[in-house]
Amino acid sequence: MMKRREATAEEIEQTLIELPQWEVKDGKLHKLYKFDSFAAALGWMVSAGVEADKMDHHPEWSNIYNRVTVNLVTHDLGNVISTWDLELARKMDKLLP
């Protein structure tokens, strides 16, 4: 796992190219996931939560029916987007059905 540090503008830009459905919104890495059902959304959240917990890096997220809103920011570095936020975004997308 990469070292936790503030991500550079170039690293963020490259990640947004790799993961085009993500964006920077209000200083956080942001994505709205849409699933076929509540059960699918919840199942994905459980899997993503396990990955986040392994990293000891936890998302700000909410779930309404088949939608999950995710915001990633690193609080202990001063509420900035970090290398771990970029890595967690990649891991979350890899878990998609």
PDB file of C-alpha atoms in Angstrom:
ATOM      1  CA  MET A   1       0.000   0.000   0.000  1.00  0.00           C
ATOM      2  CA  MET A   2       1.257   3.458  -0.841  1.00  0.00           C
ATOM      3  CA  LYS A   3       2.216   5.968   1.817  1.00  0.00           C
ATOM      4  CA  ARG A   4      -0.588   8.223   3.061  1.00  0.00           C
ATOM      5  CA  ARG A   5       0.162  11.786   1.966  1.00  0.00           C
ATOM      6  CA  GLU A   6      -1.604  14.631   0.234  1.00  0.00           C
ATOM      7  CA  ALA A   7      -2.099  13.789  -3.421  1.00  0.00           C
ATOM      8  CA  THR A   8      -0.583  16.131  -5.974  1.00  0.00           C
ATOM      9  CA  ALA A   9      -2.771  17.888  -8.532  1.00  0.00           C
ATOM     10  CA  GLU A  10      -1.191  15.679 -11.198  1.00  0.00           C
ATOM     11  CA  GLU A  11      -2.014  12.480  -9.287  1.00  0.00           C
ATOM     12  CA  ILE A  12      -5.615  13.583  -8.842  1.00  0.00           C
ATOM     13  CA  GLU A  13      -5.903  14.540 -12.521  1.00  0.00           C
ATOM     14  CA  GLN A  14      -4.476  11.184 -13.634  1.00  0.00           C
ATOM     15  CA  THR A  15      -6.870   9.294 -11.367  1.00  0.00           C
ATOM     16  CA  LEU A  16      -9.838  11.235 -12.754  1.00  0.00           C
ATOM     17  CA  ILE A  17      -8.724  10.186 -16.245  1.00  0.00           C
ATOM     18  CA  GLU A  18      -8.506   6.538 -15.104  1.00  0.00           C
ATOM     19  CA  LEU A  19     -11.821   6.749 -13.223  1.00  0.00           C
ATOM     20  CA  PRO A  20     -13.912   9.161 -15.302  1.00  0.00           C
ATOM     21  CA  GLN A  21     -17.083   8.902 -13.196  1.00  0.00           C
ATOM     22  CA  TRP A  22     -15.261  10.381 -10.208  1.00  0.00           C
ATOM     23  CA  GLU A  23     -14.931  14.138  -9.757  1.00  0.00           C
ATOM     24  CA  VAL A  24     -13.601  16.607  -7.220  1.00  0.00           C
ATOM     25  CA  LYS A  25     -16.544  18.238  -5.471  1.00  0.00           C
ATOM     26  CA  ASP A  26     -16.254  20.539  -2.459  1.00  0.00           C
ATOM     27  CA  GLY A  27     -12.607  19.524  -2.021  1.00  0.00           C
ATOM     28  CA  LYS A  28     -13.417  15.803  -1.874  1.00  0.00           C
ATOM     29  CA  LEU A  29     -13.187  12.934  -4.324  1.00  0.00           C
ATOM     30  CA  HIS A  30     -16.849  12.275  -5.185  1.00  0.00           C
ATOM     31  CA  LYS A  31     -18.894   9.654  -7.026  1.00  0.00           C
ATOM     32  CA  LEU A  32     -22.533   8.601  -7.211  1.00  0.00           C
ATOM     33  CA  TYR A  33     -22.897   4.851  -7.753  1.00  0.00           C
ATOM     34  CA  LYS A  34     -26.168   3.462  -9.150  1.00  0.00           C
ATOM     35  CA  PHE A  35     -27.091  -0.201  -8.756  1.00  0.00           C
ATOM     36  CA  ASP A  36     -29.946  -2.398  -9.967  1.00  0.00           C
ATOM     37  CA  SER A  37     -31.446  -2.717  -6.483  1.00  0.00           C
ATOM     38  CA  PHE A  38     -31.070  -1.837  -2.828  1.00  0.00           C
ATOM     39  CA  ALA A  39     -29.651  -5.316  -2.182  1.00  0.00           C
ATOM     40  CA  ALA A  40     -26.963  -4.799  -4.827  1.00  0.00           C
ATOM     41  CA  ALA A  41     -26.062  -1.385  -3.387  1.00  0.00           C
ATOM     42  CA  LEU A  42     -25.873  -2.777   0.132  1.00  0.00           C
ATOM     43  CA  GLY A  43     -23.799  -5.766  -0.970  1.00  0.00           C
ATOM     44  CA  TRP A  44     -21.321  -3.467  -2.684  1.00  0.00           C
ATOM     45  CA  MET A  45     -21.147  -1.257   0.420  1.00  0.00           C
ATOM     46  CA  VAL A  46     -20.268  -4.281   2.559  1.00  0.00           C
ATOM     47  CA  SER A  47     -17.483  -5.303   0.160  1.00  0.00           C
ATOM     48  CA  ALA A  48     -16.187  -1.735  -0.147  1.00  0.00           C
ATOM     49  CA  GLY A  49     -16.369  -1.340   3.622  1.00  0.00           C
ATOM     50  CA  VAL A  50     -14.180  -4.406   4.117  1.00  0.00           C
ATOM     51  CA  GLU A  51     -11.571  -2.981   1.725  1.00  0.00           C
ATOM     52  CA  ALA A  52     -11.710   0.423   3.438  1.00  0.00           C
ATOM     53  CA  ASP A  53     -11.302  -1.186   6.844  1.00  0.00           C
ATOM     54  CA  LYS A  54      -8.263  -3.158   5.645  1.00  0.00           C
ATOM     55  CA  MET A  55      -6.720   0.201   4.711  1.00  0.00           C
ATOM     56  CA  ASP A  56      -7.913   1.793   7.978  1.00  0.00           C
ATOM     57  CA  HIS A  57      -9.328   4.494   5.726  1.00  0.00           C
ATOM     58  CA  HIS A  58     -13.056   5.073   5.790  1.00  0.00           C
ATOM     59  CA  PRO A  59     -15.323   6.857   3.310  1.00  0.00           C
ATOM     60  CA  GLU A  60     -18.019   9.404   3.909  1.00  0.00           C
ATOM     61  CA  TRP A  61     -20.975   7.763   2.217  1.00  0.00           C
ATOM     62  CA  SER A  62     -24.725   7.468   2.169  1.00  0.00           C
ATOM     63  CA  ASN A  63     -27.208   5.059   0.640  1.00  0.00           C
ATOM     64  CA  ILE A  64     -30.699   5.766  -0.644  1.00  0.00           C
ATOM     65  CA  TYR A  65     -32.357   2.751  -2.245  1.00  0.00           C
ATOM     66  CA  ASN A  66     -30.131   1.775  -5.204  1.00  0.00           C
ATOM     67  CA  ARG A  67     -27.752   4.741  -4.978  1.00  0.00           C
ATOM     68  CA  VAL A  68     -24.594   5.181  -2.957  1.00  0.00           C
ATOM     69  CA  THR A  69     -22.952   8.597  -2.712  1.00  0.00           C
ATOM     70  CA  VAL A  70     -19.252   8.450  -1.824  1.00  0.00           C
ATOM     71  CA  ASN A  71     -16.962  11.287  -0.740  1.00  0.00           C
ATOM     72  CA  LEU A  72     -13.305  10.573  -0.023  1.00  0.00           C
ATOM     73  CA  VAL A  73     -11.059  12.927   1.922  1.00  0.00           C
ATOM     74  CA  THR A  74      -8.361  12.366   4.525  1.00  0.00           C
ATOM     75  CA  HIS A  75      -9.292  14.063   7.766  1.00  0.00           C
ATOM     76  CA  ASP A  76      -6.047  13.416   9.642  1.00  0.00           C
ATOM     77  CA  LEU A  77      -4.039  15.192   6.917  1.00  0.00           C
ATOM     78  CA  GLY A  78      -6.183  18.308   7.185  1.00  0.00           C
ATOM     79  CA  ASN A  79      -9.190  17.336   5.040  1.00  0.00           C
ATOM     80  CA  VAL A  80      -7.296  16.972   1.772  1.00  0.00           C
ATOM     81  CA  ILE A  81      -7.481  14.372  -0.974  1.00  0.00           C
ATOM     82  CA  SER A  82      -4.724  11.891  -0.245  1.00  0.00           C
ATOM     83  CA  THR A  83      -3.017   9.057  -2.056  1.00  0.00           C
ATOM     84  CA  TRP A  84      -5.172   6.700   0.027  1.00  0.00           C
ATOM     85  CA  ASP A  85      -8.352   8.360  -1.251  1.00  0.00           C
ATOM     86  CA  LEU A  86      -7.168   7.735  -4.805  1.00  0.00           C
ATOM     87  CA  GLU A  87      -6.353   4.113  -3.981  1.00  0.00           C
ATOM     88  CA  LEU A  88      -9.685   3.521  -2.237  1.00  0.00           C
ATOM     89  CA  ALA A  89     -11.557   4.973  -5.235  1.00  0.00           C
ATOM     90  CA  ARG A  90      -9.758   2.485  -7.499  1.00  0.00           C
ATOM     91  CA  LYS A  91     -10.577  -0.405  -5.160  1.00  0.00           C
ATOM     92  CA  MET A  92     -14.231   0.630  -4.938  1.00  0.00           C
ATOM     93  CA  ASP A  93     -14.592   0.695  -8.722  1.00  0.00           C
ATOM     94  CA  LYS A  94     -12.956  -2.741  -9.041  1.00  0.00           C
ATOM     95  CA  LEU A  95     -15.699  -4.155  -6.807  1.00  0.00           C
ATOM     96  CA  LEU A  96     -18.480  -3.172  -9.204  1.00  0.00           C
ATOM     97  CA  PRO A  97     -20.551  -6.069 -10.563  1.00  0.00           C
TER      98      PRO A  97
END
